mmCIF file of C-alpha atoms in Angstrom:
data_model
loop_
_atom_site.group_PDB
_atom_site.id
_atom_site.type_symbol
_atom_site.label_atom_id
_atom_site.label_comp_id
_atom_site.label_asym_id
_atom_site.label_seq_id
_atom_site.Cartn_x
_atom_site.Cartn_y
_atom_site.Cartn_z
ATOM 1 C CA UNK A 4 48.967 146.305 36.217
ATOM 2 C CA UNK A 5 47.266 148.501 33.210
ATOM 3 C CA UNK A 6 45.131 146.340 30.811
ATOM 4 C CA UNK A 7 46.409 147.903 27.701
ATOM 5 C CA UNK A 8 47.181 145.269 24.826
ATOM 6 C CA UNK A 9 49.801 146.699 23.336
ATOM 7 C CA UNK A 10 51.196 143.284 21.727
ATOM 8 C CA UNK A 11 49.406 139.882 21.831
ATOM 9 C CA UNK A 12 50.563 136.484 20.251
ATOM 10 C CA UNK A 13 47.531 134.820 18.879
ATOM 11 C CA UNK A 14 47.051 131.967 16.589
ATOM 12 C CA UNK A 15 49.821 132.165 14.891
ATOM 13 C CA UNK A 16 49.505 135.992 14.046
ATOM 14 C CA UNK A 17 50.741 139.318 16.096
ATOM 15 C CA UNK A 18 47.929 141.659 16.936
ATOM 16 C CA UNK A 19 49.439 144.786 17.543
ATOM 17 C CA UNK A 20 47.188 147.959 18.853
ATOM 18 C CA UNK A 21 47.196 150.878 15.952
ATOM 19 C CA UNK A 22 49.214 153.317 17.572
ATOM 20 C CA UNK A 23 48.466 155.427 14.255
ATOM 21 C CA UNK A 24 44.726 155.707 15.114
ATOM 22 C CA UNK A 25 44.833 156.474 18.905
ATOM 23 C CA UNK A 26 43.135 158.462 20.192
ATOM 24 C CA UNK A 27 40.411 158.442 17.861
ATOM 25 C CA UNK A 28 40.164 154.862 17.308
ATOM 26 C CA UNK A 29 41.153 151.924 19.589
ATOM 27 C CA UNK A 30 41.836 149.566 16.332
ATOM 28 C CA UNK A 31 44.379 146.861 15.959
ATOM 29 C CA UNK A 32 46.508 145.313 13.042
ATOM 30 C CA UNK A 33 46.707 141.711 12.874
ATOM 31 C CA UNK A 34 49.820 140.724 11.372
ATOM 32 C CA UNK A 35 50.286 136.911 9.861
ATOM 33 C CA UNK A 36 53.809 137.614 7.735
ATOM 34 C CA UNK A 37 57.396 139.515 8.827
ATOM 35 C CA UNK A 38 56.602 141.616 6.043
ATOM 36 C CA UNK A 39 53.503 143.216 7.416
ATOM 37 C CA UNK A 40 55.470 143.850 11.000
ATOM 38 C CA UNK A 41 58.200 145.367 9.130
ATOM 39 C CA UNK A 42 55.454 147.797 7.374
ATOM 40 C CA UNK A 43 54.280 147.839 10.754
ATOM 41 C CA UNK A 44 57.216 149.163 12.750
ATOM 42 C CA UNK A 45 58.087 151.156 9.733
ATOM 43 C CA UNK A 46 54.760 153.440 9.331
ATOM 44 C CA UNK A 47 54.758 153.812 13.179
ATOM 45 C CA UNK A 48 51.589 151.466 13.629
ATOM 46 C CA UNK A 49 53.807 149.989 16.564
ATOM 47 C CA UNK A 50 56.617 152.403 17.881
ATOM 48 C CA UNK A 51 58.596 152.680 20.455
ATOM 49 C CA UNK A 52 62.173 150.986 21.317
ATOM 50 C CA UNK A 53 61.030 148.576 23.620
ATOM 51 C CA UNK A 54 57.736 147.473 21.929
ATOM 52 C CA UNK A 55 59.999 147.294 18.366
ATOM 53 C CA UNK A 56 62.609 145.054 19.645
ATOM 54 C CA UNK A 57 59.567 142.631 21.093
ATOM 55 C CA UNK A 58 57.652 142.591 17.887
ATOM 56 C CA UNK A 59 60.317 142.074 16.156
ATOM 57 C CA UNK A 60 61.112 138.966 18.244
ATOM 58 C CA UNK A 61 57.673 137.835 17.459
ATOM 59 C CA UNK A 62 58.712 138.848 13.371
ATOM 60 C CA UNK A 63 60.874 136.059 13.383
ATOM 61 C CA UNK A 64 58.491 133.701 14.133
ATOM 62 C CA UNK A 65 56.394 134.229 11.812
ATOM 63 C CA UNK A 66 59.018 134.060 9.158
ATOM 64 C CA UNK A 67 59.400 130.612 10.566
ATOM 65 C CA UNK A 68 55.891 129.932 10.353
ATOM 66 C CA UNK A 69 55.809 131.076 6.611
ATOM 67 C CA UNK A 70 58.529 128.575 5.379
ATOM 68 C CA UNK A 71 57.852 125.831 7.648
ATOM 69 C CA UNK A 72 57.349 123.526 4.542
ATOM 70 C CA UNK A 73 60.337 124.756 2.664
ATOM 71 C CA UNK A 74 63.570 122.550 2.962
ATOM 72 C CA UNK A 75 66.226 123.334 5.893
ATOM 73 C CA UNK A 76 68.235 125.010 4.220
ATOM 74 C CA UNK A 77 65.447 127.279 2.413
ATOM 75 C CA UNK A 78 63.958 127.542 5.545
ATOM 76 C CA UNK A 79 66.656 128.898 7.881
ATOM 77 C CA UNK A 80 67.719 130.767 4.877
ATOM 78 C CA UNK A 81 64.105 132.478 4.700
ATOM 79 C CA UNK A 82 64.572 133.425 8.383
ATOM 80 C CA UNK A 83 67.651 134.989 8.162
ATOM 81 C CA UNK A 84 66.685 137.173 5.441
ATOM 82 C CA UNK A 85 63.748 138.087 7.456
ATOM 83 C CA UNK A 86 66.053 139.390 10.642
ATOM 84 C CA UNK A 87 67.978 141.121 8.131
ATOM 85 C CA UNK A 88 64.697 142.696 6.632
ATOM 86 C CA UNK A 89 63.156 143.649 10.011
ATOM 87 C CA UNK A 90 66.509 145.079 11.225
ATOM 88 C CA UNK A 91 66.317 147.606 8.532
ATOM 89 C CA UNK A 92 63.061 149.164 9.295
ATOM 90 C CA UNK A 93 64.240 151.754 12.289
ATOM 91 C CA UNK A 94 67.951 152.936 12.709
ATOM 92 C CA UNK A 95 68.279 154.687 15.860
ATOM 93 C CA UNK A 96 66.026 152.176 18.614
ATOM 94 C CA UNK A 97 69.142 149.278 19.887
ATOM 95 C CA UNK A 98 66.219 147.193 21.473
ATOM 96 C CA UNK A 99 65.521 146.597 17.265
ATOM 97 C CA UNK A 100 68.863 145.360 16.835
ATOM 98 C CA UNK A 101 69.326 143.415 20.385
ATOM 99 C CA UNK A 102 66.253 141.483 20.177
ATOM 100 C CA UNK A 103 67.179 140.480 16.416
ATOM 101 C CA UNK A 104 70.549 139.372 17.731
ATOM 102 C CA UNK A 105 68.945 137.245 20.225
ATOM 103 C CA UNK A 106 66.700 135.897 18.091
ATOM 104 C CA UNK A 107 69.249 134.969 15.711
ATOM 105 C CA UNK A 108 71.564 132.991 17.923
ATOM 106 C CA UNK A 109 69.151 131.336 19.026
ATOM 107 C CA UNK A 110 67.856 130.272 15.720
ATOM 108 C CA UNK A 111 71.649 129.124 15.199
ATOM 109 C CA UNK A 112 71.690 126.909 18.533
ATOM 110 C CA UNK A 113 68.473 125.217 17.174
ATOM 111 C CA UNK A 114 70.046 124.054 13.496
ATOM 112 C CA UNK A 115 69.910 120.230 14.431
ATOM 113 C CA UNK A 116 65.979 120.678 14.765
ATOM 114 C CA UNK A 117 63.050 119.977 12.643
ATOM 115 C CA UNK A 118 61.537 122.887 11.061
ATOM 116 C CA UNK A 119 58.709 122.838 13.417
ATOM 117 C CA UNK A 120 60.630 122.255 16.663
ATOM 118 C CA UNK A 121 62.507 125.525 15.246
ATOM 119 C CA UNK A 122 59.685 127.519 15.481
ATOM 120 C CA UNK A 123 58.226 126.172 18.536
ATOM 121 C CA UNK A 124 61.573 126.999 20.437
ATOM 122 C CA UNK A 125 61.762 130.693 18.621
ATOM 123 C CA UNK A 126 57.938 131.046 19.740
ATOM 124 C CA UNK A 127 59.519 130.218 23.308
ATOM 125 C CA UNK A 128 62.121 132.812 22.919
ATOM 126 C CA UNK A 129 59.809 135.609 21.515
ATOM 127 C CA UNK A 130 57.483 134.849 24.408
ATOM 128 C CA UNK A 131 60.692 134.860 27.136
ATOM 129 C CA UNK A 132 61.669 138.421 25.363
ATOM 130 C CA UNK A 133 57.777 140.000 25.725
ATOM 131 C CA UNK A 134 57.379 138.733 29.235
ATOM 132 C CA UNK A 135 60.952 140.096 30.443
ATOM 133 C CA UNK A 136 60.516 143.531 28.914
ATOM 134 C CA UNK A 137 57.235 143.373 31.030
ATOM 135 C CA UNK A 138 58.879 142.212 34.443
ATOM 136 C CA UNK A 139 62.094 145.106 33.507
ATOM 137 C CA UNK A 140 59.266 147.619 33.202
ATOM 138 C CA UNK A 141 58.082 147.113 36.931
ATOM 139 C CA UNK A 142 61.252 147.145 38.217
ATOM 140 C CA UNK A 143 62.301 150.189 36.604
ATOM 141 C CA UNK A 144 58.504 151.884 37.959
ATOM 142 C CA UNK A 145 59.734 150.300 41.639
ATOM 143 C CA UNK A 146 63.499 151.760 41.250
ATOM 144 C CA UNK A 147 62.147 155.291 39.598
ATOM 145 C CA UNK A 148 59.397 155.809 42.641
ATOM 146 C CA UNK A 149 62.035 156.388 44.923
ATOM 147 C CA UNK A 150 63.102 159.855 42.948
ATOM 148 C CA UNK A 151 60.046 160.949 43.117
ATOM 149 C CA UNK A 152 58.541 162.922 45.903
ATOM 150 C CA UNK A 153 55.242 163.447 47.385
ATOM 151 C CA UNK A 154 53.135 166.073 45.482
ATOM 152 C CA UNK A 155 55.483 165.877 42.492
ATOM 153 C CA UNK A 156 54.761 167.832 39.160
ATOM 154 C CA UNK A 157 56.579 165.747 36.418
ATOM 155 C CA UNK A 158 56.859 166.551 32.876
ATOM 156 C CA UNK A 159 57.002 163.239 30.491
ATOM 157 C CA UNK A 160 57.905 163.857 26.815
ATOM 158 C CA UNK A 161 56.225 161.419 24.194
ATOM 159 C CA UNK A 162 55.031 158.297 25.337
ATOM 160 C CA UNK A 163 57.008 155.940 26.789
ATOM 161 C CA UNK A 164 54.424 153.519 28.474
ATOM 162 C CA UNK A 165 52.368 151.145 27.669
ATOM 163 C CA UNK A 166 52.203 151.400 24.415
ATOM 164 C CA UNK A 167 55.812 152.277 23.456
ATOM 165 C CA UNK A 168 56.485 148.406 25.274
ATOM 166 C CA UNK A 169 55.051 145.064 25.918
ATOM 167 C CA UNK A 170 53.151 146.643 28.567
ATOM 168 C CA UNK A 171 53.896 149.158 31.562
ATOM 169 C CA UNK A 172 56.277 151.306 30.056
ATOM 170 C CA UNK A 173 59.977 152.979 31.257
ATOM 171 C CA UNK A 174 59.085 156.606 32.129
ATOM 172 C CA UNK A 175 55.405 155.967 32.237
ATOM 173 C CA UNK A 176 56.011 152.851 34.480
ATOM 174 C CA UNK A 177 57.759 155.288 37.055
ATOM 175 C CA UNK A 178 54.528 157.527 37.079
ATOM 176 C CA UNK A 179 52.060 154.032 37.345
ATOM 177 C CA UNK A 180 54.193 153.333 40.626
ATOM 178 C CA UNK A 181 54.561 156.622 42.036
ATOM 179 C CA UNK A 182 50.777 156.849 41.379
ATOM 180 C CA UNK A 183 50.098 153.743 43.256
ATOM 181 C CA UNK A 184 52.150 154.516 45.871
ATOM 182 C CA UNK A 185 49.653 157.514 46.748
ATOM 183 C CA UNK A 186 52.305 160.202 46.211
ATOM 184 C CA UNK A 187 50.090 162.506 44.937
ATOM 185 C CA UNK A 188 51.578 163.378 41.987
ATOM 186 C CA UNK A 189 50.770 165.151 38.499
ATOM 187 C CA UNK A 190 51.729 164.483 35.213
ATOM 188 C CA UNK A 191 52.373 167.627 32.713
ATOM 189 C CA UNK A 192 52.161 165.945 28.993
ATOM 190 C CA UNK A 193 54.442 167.635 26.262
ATOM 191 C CA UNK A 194 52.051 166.998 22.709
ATOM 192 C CA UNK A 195 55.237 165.843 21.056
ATOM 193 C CA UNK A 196 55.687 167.317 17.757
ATOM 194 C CA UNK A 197 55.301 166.455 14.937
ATOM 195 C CA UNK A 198 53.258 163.411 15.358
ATOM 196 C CA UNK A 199 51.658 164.302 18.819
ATOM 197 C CA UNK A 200 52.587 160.910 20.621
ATOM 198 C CA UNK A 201 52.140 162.925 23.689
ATOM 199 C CA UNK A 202 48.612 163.940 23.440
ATOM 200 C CA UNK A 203 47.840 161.418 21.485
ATOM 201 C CA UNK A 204 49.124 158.203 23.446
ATOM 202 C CA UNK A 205 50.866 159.550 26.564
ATOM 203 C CA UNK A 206 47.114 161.423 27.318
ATOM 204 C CA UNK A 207 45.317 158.411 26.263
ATOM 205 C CA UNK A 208 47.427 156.341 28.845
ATOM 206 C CA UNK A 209 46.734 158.453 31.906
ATOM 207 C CA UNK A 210 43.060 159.256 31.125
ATOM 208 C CA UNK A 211 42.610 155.692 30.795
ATOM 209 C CA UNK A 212 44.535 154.891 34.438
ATOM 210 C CA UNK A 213 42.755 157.971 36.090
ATOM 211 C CA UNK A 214 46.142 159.665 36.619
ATOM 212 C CA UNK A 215 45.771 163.355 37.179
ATOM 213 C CA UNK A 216 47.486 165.297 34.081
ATOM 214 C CA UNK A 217 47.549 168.175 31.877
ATOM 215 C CA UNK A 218 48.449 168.555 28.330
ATOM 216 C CA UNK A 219 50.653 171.393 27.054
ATOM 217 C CA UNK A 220 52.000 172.100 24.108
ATOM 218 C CA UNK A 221 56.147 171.626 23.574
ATOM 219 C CA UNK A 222 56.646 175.167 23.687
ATOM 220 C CA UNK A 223 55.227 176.047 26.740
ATOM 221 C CA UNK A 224 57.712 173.605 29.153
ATOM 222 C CA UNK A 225 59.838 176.297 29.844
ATOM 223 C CA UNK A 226 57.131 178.936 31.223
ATOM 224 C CA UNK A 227 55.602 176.282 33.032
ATOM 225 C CA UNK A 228 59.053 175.331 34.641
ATOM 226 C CA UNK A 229 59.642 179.062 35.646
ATOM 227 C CA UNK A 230 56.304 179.730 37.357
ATOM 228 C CA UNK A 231 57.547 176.658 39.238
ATOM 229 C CA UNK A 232 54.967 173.915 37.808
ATOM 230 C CA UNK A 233 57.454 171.401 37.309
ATOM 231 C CA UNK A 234 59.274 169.437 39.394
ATOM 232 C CA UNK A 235 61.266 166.680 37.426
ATOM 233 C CA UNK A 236 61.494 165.946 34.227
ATOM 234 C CA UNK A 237 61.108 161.953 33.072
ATOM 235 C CA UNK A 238 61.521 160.492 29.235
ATOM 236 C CA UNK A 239 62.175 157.172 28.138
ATOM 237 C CA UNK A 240 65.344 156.180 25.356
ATOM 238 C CA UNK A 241 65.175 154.610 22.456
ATOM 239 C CA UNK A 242 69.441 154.189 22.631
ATOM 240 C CA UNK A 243 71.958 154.988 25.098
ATOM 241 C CA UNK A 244 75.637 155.483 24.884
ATOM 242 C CA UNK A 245 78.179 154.628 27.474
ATOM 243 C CA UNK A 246 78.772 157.790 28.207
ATOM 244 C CA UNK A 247 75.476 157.884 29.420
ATOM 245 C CA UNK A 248 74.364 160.326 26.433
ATOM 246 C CA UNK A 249 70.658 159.574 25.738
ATOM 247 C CA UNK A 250 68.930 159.361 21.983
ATOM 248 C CA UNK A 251 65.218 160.344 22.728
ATOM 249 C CA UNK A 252 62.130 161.243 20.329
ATOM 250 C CA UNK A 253 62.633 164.889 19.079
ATOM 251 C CA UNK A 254 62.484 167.934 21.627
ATOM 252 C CA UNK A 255 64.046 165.767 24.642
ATOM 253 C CA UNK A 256 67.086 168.161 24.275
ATOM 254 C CA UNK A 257 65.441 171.222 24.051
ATOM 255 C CA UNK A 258 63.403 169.981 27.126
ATOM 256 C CA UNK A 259 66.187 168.695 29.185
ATOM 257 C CA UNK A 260 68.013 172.099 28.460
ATOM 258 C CA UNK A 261 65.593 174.321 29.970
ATOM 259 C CA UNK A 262 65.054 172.040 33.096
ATOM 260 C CA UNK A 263 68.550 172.391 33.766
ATOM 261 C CA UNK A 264 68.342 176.316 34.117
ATOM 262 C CA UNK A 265 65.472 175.811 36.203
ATOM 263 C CA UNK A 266 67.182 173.194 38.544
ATOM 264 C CA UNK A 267 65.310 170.779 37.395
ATOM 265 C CA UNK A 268 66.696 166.966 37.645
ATOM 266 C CA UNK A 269 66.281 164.776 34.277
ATOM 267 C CA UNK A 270 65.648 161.466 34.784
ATOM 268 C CA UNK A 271 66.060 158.869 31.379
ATOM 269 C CA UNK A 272 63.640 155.640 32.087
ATOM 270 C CA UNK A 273 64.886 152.553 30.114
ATOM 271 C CA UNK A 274 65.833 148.508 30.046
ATOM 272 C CA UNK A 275 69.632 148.363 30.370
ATOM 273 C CA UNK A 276 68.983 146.417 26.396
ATOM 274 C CA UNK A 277 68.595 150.244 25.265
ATOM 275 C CA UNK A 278 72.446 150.399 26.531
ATOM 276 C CA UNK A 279 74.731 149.830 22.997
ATOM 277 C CA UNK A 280 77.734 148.717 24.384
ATOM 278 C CA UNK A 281 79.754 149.431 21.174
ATOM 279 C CA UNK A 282 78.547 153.507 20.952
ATOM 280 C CA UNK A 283 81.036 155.501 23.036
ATOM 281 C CA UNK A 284 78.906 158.804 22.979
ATOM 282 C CA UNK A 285 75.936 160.091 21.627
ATOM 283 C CA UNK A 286 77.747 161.585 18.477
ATOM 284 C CA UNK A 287 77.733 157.719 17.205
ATOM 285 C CA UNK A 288 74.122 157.613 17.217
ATOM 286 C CA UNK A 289 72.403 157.114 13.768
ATOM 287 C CA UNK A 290 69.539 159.705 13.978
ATOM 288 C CA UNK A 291 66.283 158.619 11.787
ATOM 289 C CA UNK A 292 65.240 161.639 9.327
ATOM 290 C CA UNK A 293 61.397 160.833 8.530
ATOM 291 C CA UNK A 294 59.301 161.948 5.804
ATOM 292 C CA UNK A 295 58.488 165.488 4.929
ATOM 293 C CA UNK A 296 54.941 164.884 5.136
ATOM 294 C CA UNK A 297 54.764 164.380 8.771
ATOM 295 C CA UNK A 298 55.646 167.803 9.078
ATOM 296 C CA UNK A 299 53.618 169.383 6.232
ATOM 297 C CA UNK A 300 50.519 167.541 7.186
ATOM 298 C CA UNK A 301 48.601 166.005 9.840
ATOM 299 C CA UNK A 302 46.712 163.154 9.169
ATOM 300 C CA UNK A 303 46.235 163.736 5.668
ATOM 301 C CA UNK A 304 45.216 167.496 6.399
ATOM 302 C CA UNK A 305 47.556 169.882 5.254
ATOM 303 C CA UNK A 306 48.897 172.261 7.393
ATOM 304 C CA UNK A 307 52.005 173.901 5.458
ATOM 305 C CA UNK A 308 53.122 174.833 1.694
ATOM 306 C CA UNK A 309 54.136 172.033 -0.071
ATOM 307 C CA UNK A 310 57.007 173.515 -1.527
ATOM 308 C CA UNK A 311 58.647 174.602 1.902
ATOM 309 C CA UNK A 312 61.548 172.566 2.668
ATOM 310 C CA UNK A 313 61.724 170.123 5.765
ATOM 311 C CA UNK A 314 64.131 168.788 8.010
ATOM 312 C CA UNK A 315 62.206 166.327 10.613
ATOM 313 C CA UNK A 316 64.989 164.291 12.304
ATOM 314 C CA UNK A 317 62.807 161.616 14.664
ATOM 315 C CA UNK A 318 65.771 161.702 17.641
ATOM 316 C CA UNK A 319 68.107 164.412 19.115
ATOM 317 C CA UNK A 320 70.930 163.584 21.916
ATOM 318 C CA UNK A 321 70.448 164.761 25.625
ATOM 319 C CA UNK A 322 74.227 165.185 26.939
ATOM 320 C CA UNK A 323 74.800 163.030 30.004
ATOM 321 C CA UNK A 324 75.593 166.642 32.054
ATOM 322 C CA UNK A 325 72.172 167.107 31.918
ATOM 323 C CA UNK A 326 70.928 164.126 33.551
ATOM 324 C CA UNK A 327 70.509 163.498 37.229
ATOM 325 C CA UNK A 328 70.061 159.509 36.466
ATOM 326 C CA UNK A 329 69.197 157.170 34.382
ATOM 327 C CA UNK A 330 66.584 154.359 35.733
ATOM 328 C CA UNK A 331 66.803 150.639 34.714
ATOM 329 C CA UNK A 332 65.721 147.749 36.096
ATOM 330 C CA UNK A 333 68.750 146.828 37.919
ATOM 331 C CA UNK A 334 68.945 150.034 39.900
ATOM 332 C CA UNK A 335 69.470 154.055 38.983
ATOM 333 C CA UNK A 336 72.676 154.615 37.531
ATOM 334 C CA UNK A 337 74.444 157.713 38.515
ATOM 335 C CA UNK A 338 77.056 159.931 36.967
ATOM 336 C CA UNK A 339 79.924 159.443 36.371
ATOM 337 C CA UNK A 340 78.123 157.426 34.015
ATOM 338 C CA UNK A 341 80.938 155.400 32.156
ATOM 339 C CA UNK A 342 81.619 153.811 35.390
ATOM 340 C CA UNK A 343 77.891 152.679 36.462
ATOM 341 C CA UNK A 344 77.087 152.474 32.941
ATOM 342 C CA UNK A 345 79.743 149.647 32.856
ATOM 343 C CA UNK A 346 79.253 148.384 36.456
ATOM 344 C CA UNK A 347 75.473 147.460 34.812
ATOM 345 C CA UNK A 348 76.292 146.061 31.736
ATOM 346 C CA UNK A 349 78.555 143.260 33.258
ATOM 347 C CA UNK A 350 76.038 142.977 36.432
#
């Protein structure tokens, strides 16, 4: 199991590692008010689908813990505005949204309760949330070892491991296994444009795990592929249709695309919670547009005109043609994938 602290519970506060400083610093944000996560999740200090959804678990709490001497009514009142709050700080991530939910009927199971009693059963909840996105993880690293071979080159594409959950990680928990497992393998790291998760995080990760990898830049995938240096392709989700169409950071297309005229099988890592049962194709998915100024600079160094006008969407949609599975804990689904997509969700 990696020792990276991506989220910790702590007195009464989250303590979430800065994903903004890595890999220069290894600092971390101590957050004692929902409004602080929200900032948090927000600004990218904690990113991710996975690792949103199970801070935001932990959000509620602290709401709870902020109006714990307010009245019932004021107080459930003051936690529901919260879940609405923290639900608006990402669109596109369904973990966000399906941890929320969770949180929130439980909150409305608990109404007979004392204020504190509240809190100590949504601290229970948060904590059930963190350790089963942990427990999914391995399972999905167990299920996702068996696609890959011995002496496999895979390309990941920004950083879905450790630090994108409560610890693991979807496509980097697959690696971690295979790794384990002795198969020999080698990870090619796309940098991820325009915020470099890949050689920023994804790097970080493996360095830090001794896992043999190289970074590249995005636009050298496709050369690589053709002088045969890859030999799968695995990315993580951040929300997936029923049609098995896959939201992923920025580039995933572009990526999955040129593996596909190289015969080279995609494989999507994620929790079955990154499933939205109520989007019918990718088409449906709300796509985040970020700020200009990730584009125009780089931590706070400029690196374009000002005046030049940006589009910097944060997602694009990978077609389900183009993907040999997708790998969740409760086995790898297989096209067609509006069958075993809805084989899983009632499993």
């Amino acid at each position: 199991m990696n020792q990276i602290k991506t989220i910790e519970w702590r007195n009464d506060s989250l303590i979430l590692i800065d994903c903004r400083e890595l890999p220069m610093k290894e600092e971390y944000l101590v957050c004692n008010n929902y409004n602080t996560l929200a900032m948090a999740i927000k600004n990218l200090a904690v990113r991710g689908a996975p690792a949103i959804g199970v801070s935001a678990a932990y959000g509620v709490v602290l709401a709870s813990i902020e109006a714990k001497n307010r009245d019932k009514e004021s107080f459930v009142d003051y936690i529901k505005k919260a879940i609405l709050e923290l639900s608006e700080t990402r669109p596109t991530a369904v973990n966000l949204f399906w941890s929320l939910n969770r949180m929130d009927n439980k909150l409305n199971t608990l109404l007979s309760l004392n204020n504190e009693d509240i809190k100590k059963e949504l601290l229970k909840e948060a904590h059930k949330i963190y350790n089963e996105d942990i427990k999914t993880n391995i399972k999905i690293g167990i299920y996702g070892n068996e696609v890959v071979d011995l002496n496999s080159n895979i390309i990941t594409h920004c950083n879905a491991g450790a630090l994108a959950t409560a610890g693991y990680g979807t496509a980097l928990g697959v690696i971690r296994a295979a790794h384990k497992d002795n198969k020999n393998i080698h990870v090619y790291v796309d940098e991820t444009r325009p915020l470099l998760q890949g050689s920023r995080m994804t790097a970080w990760e493996l360095l830090k795990e001794g896992i043999p990898s190289t970074l590249i830049a995005d636009s050298m995938a496709a050369h690589a592929m053709k002088l045969n240096k890859i030999d799968m392709v695995i990315f993580g989700a951040d929300r997936i249709a029923t049609n098995g169409d896959v939201a992923n950071k920025i580039g995933s297309y572009s990526l999955s695309i040129v593996a596909k005229e190289h015969n080279i099988p995609v494989y999507v890592a994620a929790p079955i919670s990154t499933i939205d049962p109520n989007i019918s194709s990718g088409d449906d998915i709300p796509i985040e547009i970020r700020d200009d100024r990730e584009i125009i600079e780089f931590h706070g160094v400029q690196t374009a005109p000002n005046e030049i006008n940006v589009y910097n969407p944060a997602f694009d949609i990978t077609p389900s043609h183009l993907i040999a599975g997708i790998i969740t804990e409760k086995g790898i689904l297989r096209p067609p994938y509006k069958l075993s997509i809805k084989k899983a969700l009632e499993f």
